[in-house]
PDB file of C-alpha atoms in Angstrom:
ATOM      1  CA  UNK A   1     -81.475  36.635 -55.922  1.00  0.00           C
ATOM      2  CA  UNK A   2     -84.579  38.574 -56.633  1.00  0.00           C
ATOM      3  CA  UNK A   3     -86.647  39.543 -53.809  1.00  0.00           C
ATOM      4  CA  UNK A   4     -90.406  40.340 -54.505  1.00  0.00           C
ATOM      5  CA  UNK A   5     -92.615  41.998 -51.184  1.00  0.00           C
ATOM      6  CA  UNK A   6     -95.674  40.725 -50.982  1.00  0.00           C
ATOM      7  CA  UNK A   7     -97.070  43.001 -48.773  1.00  0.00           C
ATOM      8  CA  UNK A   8     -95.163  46.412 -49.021  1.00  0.00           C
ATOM      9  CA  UNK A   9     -97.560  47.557 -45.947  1.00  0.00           C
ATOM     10  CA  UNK A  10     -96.645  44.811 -44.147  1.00  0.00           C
ATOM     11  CA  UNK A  11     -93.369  46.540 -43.734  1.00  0.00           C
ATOM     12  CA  UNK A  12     -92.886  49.328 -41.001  1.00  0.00           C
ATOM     13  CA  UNK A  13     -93.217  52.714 -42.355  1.00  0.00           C
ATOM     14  CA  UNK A  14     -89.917  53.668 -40.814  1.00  0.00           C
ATOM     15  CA  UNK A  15     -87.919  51.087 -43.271  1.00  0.00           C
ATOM     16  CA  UNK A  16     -86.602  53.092 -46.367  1.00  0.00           C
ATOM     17  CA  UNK A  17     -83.617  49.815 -47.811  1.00  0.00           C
ATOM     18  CA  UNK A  18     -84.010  46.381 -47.710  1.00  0.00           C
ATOM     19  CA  UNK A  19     -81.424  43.820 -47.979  1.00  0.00           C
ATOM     20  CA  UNK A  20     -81.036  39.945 -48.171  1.00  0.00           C
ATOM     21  CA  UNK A  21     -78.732  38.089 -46.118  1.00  0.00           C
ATOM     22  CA  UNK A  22     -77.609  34.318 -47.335  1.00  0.00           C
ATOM     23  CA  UNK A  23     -76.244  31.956 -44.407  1.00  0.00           C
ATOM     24  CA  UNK A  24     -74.756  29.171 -45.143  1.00  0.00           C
ATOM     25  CA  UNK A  25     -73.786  26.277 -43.014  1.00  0.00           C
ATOM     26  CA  UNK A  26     -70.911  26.904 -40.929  1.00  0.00           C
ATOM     27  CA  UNK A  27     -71.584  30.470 -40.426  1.00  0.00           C
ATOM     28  CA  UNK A  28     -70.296  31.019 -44.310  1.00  0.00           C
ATOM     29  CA  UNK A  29     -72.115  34.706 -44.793  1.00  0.00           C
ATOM     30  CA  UNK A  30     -72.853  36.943 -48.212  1.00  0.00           C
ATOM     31  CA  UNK A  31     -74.926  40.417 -48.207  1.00  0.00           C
ATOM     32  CA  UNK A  32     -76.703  41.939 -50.352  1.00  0.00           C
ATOM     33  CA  UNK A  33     -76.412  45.751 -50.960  1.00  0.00           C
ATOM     34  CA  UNK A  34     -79.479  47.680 -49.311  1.00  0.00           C
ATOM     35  CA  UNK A  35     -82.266  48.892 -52.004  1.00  0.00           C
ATOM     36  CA  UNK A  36     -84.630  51.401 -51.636  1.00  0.00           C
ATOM     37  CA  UNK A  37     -88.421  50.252 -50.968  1.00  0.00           C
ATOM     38  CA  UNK A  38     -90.207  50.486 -53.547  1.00  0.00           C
ATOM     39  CA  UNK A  39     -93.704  51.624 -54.412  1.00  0.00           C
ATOM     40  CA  UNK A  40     -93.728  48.559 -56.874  1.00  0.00           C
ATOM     41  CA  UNK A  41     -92.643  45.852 -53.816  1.00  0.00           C
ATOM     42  CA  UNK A  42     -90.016  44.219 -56.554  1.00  0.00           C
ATOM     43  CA  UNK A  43     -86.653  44.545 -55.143  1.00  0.00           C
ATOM     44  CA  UNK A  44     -83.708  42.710 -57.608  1.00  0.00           C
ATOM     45  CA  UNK A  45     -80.422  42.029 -56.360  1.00  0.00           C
ATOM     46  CA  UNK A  46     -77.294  40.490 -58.331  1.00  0.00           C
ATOM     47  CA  UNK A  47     -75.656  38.085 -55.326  1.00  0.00           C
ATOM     48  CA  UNK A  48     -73.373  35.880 -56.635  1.00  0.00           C
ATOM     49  CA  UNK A  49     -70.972  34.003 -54.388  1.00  0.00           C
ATOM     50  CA  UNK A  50     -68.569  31.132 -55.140  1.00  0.00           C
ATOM     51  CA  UNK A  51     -68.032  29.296 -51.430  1.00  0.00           C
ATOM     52  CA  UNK A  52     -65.050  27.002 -51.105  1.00  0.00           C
ATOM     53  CA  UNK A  53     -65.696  23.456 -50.155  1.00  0.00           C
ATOM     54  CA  UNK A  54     -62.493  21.336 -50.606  1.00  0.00           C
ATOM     55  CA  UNK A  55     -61.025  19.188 -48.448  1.00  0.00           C
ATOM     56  CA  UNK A  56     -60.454  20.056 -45.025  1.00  0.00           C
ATOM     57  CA  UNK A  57     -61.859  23.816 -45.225  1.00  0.00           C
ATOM     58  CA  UNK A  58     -64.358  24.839 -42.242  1.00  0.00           C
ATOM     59  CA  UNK A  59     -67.382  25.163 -44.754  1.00  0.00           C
ATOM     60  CA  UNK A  60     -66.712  21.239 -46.283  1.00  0.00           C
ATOM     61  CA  UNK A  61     -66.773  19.786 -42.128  1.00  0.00           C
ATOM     62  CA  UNK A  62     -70.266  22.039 -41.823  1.00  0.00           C
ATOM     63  CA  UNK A  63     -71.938  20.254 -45.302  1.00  0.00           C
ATOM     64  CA  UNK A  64     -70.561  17.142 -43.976  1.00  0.00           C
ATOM     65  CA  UNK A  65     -71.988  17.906 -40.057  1.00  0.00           C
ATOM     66  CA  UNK A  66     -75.212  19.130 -42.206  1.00  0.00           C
ATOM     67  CA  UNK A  67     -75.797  15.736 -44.380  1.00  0.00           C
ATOM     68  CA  UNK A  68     -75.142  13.832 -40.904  1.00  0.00           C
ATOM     69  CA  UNK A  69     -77.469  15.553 -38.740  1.00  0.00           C
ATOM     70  CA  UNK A  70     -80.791  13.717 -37.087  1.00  0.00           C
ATOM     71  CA  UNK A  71     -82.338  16.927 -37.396  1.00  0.00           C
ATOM     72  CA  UNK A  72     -83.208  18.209 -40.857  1.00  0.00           C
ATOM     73  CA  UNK A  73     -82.943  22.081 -39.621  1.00  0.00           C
ATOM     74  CA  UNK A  74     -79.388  21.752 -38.837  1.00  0.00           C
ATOM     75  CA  UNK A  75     -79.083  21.410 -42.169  1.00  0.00           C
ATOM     76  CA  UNK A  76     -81.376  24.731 -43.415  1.00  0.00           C
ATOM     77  CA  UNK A  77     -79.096  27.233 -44.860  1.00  0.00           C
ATOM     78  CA  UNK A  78     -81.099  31.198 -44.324  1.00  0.00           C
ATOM     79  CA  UNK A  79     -81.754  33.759 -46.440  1.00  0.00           C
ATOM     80  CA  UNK A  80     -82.828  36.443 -44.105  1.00  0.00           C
ATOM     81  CA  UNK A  81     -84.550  39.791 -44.690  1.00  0.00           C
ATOM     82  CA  UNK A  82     -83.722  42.954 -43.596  1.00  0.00           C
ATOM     83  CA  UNK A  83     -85.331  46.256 -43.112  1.00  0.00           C
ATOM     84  CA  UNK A  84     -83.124  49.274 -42.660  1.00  0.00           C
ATOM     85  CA  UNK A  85     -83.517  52.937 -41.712  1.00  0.00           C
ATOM     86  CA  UNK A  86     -82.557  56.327 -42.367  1.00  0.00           C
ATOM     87  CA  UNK A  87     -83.616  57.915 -39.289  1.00  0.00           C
ATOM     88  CA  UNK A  88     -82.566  56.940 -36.243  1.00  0.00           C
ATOM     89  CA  UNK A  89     -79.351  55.731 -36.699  1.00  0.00           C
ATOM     90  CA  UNK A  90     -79.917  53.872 -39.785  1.00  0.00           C
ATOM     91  CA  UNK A  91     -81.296  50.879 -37.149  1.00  0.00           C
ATOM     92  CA  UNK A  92     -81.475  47.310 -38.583  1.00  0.00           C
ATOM     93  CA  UNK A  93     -84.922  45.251 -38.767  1.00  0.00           C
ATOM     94  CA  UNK A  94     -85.654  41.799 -39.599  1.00  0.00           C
ATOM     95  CA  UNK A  95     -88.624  41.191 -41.673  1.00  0.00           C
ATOM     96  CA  UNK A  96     -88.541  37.967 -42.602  1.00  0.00           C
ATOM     97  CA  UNK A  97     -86.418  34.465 -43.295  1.00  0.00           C
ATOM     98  CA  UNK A  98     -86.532  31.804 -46.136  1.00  0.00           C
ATOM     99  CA  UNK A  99     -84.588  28.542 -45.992  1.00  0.00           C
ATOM    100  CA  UNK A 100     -83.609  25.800 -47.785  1.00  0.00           C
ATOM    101  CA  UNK A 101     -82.026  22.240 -46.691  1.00  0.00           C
ATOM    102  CA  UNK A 102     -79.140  20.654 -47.443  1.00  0.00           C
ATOM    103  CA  UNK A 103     -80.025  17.666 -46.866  1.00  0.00           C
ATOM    104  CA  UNK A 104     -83.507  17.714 -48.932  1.00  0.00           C
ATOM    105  CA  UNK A 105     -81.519  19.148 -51.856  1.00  0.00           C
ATOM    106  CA  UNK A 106     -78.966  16.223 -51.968  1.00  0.00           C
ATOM    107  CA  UNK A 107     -81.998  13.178 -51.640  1.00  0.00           C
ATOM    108  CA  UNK A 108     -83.976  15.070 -54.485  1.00  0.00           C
ATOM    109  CA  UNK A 109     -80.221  15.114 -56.539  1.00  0.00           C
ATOM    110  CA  UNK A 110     -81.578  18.959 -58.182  1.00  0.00           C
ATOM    111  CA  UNK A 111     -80.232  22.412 -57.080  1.00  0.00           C
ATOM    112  CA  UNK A 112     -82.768  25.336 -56.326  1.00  0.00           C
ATOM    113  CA  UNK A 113     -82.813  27.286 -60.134  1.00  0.00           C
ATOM    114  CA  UNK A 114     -85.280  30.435 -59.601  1.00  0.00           C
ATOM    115  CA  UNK A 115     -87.016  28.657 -56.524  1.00  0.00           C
ATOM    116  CA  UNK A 116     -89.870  30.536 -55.020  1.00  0.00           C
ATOM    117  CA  UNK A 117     -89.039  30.494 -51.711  1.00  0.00           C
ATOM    118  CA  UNK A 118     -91.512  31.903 -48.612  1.00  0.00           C
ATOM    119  CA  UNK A 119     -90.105  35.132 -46.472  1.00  0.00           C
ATOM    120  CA  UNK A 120     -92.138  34.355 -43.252  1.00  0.00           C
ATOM    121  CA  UNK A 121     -91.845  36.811 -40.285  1.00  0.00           C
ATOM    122  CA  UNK A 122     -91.046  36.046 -37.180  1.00  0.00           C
ATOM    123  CA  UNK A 123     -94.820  35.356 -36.362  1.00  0.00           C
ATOM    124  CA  UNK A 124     -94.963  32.703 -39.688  1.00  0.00           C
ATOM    125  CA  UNK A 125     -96.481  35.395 -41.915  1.00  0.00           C
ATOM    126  CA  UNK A 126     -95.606  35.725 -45.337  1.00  0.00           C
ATOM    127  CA  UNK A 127     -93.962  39.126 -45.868  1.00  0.00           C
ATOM    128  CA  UNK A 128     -92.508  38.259 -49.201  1.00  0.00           C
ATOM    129  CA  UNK A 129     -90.801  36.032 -51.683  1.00  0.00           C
ATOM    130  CA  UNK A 130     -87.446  35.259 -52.864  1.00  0.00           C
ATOM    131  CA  UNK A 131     -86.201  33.970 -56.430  1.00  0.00           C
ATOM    132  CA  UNK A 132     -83.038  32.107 -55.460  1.00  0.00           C
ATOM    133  CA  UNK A 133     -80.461  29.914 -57.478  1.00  0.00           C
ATOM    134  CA  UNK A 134     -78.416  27.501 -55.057  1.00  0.00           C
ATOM    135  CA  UNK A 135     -75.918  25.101 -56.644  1.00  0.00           C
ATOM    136  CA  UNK A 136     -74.835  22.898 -54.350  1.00  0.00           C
ATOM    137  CA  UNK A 137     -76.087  19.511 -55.055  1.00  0.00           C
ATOM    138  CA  UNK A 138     -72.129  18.264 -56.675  1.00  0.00           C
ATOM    139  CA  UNK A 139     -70.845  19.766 -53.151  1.00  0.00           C
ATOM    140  CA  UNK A 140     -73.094  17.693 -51.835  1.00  0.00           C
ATOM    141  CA  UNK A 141     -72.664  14.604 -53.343  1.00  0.00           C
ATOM    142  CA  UNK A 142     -68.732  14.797 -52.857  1.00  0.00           C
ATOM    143  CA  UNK A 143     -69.309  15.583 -49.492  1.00  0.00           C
ATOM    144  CA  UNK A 144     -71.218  12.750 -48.627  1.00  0.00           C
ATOM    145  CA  UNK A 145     -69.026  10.170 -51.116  1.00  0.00           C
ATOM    146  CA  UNK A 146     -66.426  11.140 -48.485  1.00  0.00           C
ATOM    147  CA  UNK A 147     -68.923  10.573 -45.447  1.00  0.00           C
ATOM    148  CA  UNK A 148     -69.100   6.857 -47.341  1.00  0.00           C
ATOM    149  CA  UNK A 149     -65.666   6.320 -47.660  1.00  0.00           C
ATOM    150  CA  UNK A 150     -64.748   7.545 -43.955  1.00  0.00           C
ATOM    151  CA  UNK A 151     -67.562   6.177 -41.926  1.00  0.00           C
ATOM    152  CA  UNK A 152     -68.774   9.822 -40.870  1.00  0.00           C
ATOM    153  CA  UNK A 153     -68.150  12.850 -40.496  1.00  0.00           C
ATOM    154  CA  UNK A 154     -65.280  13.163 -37.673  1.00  0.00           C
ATOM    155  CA  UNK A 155     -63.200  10.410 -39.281  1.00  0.00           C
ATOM    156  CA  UNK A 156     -63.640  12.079 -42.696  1.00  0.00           C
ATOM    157  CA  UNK A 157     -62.904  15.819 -41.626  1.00  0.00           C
ATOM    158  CA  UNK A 158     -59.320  14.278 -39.938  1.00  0.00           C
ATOM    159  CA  UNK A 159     -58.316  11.885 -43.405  1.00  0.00           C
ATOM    160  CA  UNK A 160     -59.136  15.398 -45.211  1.00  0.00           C
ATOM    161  CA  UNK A 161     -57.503  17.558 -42.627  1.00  0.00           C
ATOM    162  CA  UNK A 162     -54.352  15.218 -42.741  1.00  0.00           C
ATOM    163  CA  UNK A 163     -54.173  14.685 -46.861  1.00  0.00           C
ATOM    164  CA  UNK A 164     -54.627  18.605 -46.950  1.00  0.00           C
ATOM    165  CA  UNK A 165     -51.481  19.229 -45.208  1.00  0.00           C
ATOM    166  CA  UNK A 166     -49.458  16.402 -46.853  1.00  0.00           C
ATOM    167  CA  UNK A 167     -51.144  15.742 -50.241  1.00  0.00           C
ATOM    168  CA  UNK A 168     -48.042  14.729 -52.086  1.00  0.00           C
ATOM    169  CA  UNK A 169     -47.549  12.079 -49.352  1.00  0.00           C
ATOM    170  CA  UNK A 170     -50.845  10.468 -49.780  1.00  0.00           C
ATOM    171  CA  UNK A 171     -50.789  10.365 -53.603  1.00  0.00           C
ATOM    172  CA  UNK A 172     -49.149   7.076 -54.380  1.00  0.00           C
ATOM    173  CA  UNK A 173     -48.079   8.341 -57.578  1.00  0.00           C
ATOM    174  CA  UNK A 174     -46.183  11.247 -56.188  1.00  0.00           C
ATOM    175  CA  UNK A 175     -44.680   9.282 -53.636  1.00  0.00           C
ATOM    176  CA  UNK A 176     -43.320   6.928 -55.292  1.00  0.00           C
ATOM    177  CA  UNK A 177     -42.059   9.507 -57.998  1.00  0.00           C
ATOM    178  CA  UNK A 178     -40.421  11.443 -54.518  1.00  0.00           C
ATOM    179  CA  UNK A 179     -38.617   7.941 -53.728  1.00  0.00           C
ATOM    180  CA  UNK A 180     -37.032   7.274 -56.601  1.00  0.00           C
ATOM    181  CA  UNK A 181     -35.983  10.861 -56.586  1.00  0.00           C
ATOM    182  CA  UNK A 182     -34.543  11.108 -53.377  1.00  0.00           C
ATOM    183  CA  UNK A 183     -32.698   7.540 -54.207  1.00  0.00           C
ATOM    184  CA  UNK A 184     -31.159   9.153 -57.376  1.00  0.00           C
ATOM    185  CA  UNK A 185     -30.219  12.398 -55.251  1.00  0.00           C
ATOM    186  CA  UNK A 186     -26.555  12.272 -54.411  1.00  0.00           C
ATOM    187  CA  UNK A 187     -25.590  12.279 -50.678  1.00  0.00           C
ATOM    188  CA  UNK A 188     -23.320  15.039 -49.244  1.00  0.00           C
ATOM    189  CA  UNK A 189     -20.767  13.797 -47.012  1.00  0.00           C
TER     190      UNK A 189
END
């Protein structure tokens, strides 16, 4: 993610680093390293992080929780902004949030490539703006094939929680390969 300031004197003097914090749904978290300001207000960072969504893992019940929800910000996932210090104590500020939904990325069917996305303080202000590239929309549609199949998304967390702990069980192929072996197997006596 690259994170442009819009408005370097919108930023307290005391801040010397900013960072970028992505939250996912589920409370899935990846940080940035802290950069210096800069006179410039362009700040680039290199975040790259692979989450795992397969069946029955915490972050795969959030998407599918997400998708489901009546309201569309339980679905947002947060980048979030950070200011830090030097002086005393190296202390921590927010400066500003950008979101995207879940559930607006799977009805459009596209993923966020480069997306320009608003850093609004905690008054609504624009303080910035973040280039971000979220792939998620395949995630997305398997998650919500499986809400389909299951009916929603406590049924479909259990079937995935249960095939997850016996998946040669529920593969037909499989089991029927393990009973013919354990008819060939010889018996001890």
């Amino acid at each position: 993610a690259k994170l442009e300031l819009a408005d370097v004197g919108a930023v307290p003097t005391e801040v010397d680093d900013v960072s970028v914090e992505y939250a996912f749904v589920g409370g899935a978290m990846v940080k940035s390293a802290r950069v210096p300001l800069s006179d410039g207000g362009r700040h680039f960072y290199d975040i790259k992080a692979e989450l795992d969504v397969s069946a029955g893992k915490p972050l795969r019940g959030a998407m599918m929780d997400a998708i489901e929800a009546a309201a569309a910000v339980e679905a947002d996932t947060h980048f979030v902004v950070y200011g830090h210090e030097r002086g005393s104590g190296g202390k921590t500020i927010e400066l500003g949030s950008a979101c995207v939904n879940l559930q607006g990325m799977l009805s459009s069917g596209k993923d966020v490539a480069d997306g320009q996305l608003e850093v609004l303080d905690g008054s609504g202000k624009k303080v910035g703006t973040l280039t971000a590239t979220l792939k998620a929309v395949e995630a997305l549609r398997d998650v919500d094939d499986a809400l389909e199949r299951h009916g929603d998304a406590k049924a479909a967390k259990l079937k995935e929680a249960v095939e997850a702990v016996t998946p040669l069980a529920t593969d037909p192929l499989m089991a029927a390969a393990l009973g013919a072996a354990d008819a060939a197997a010889p018996v001890a006596t």
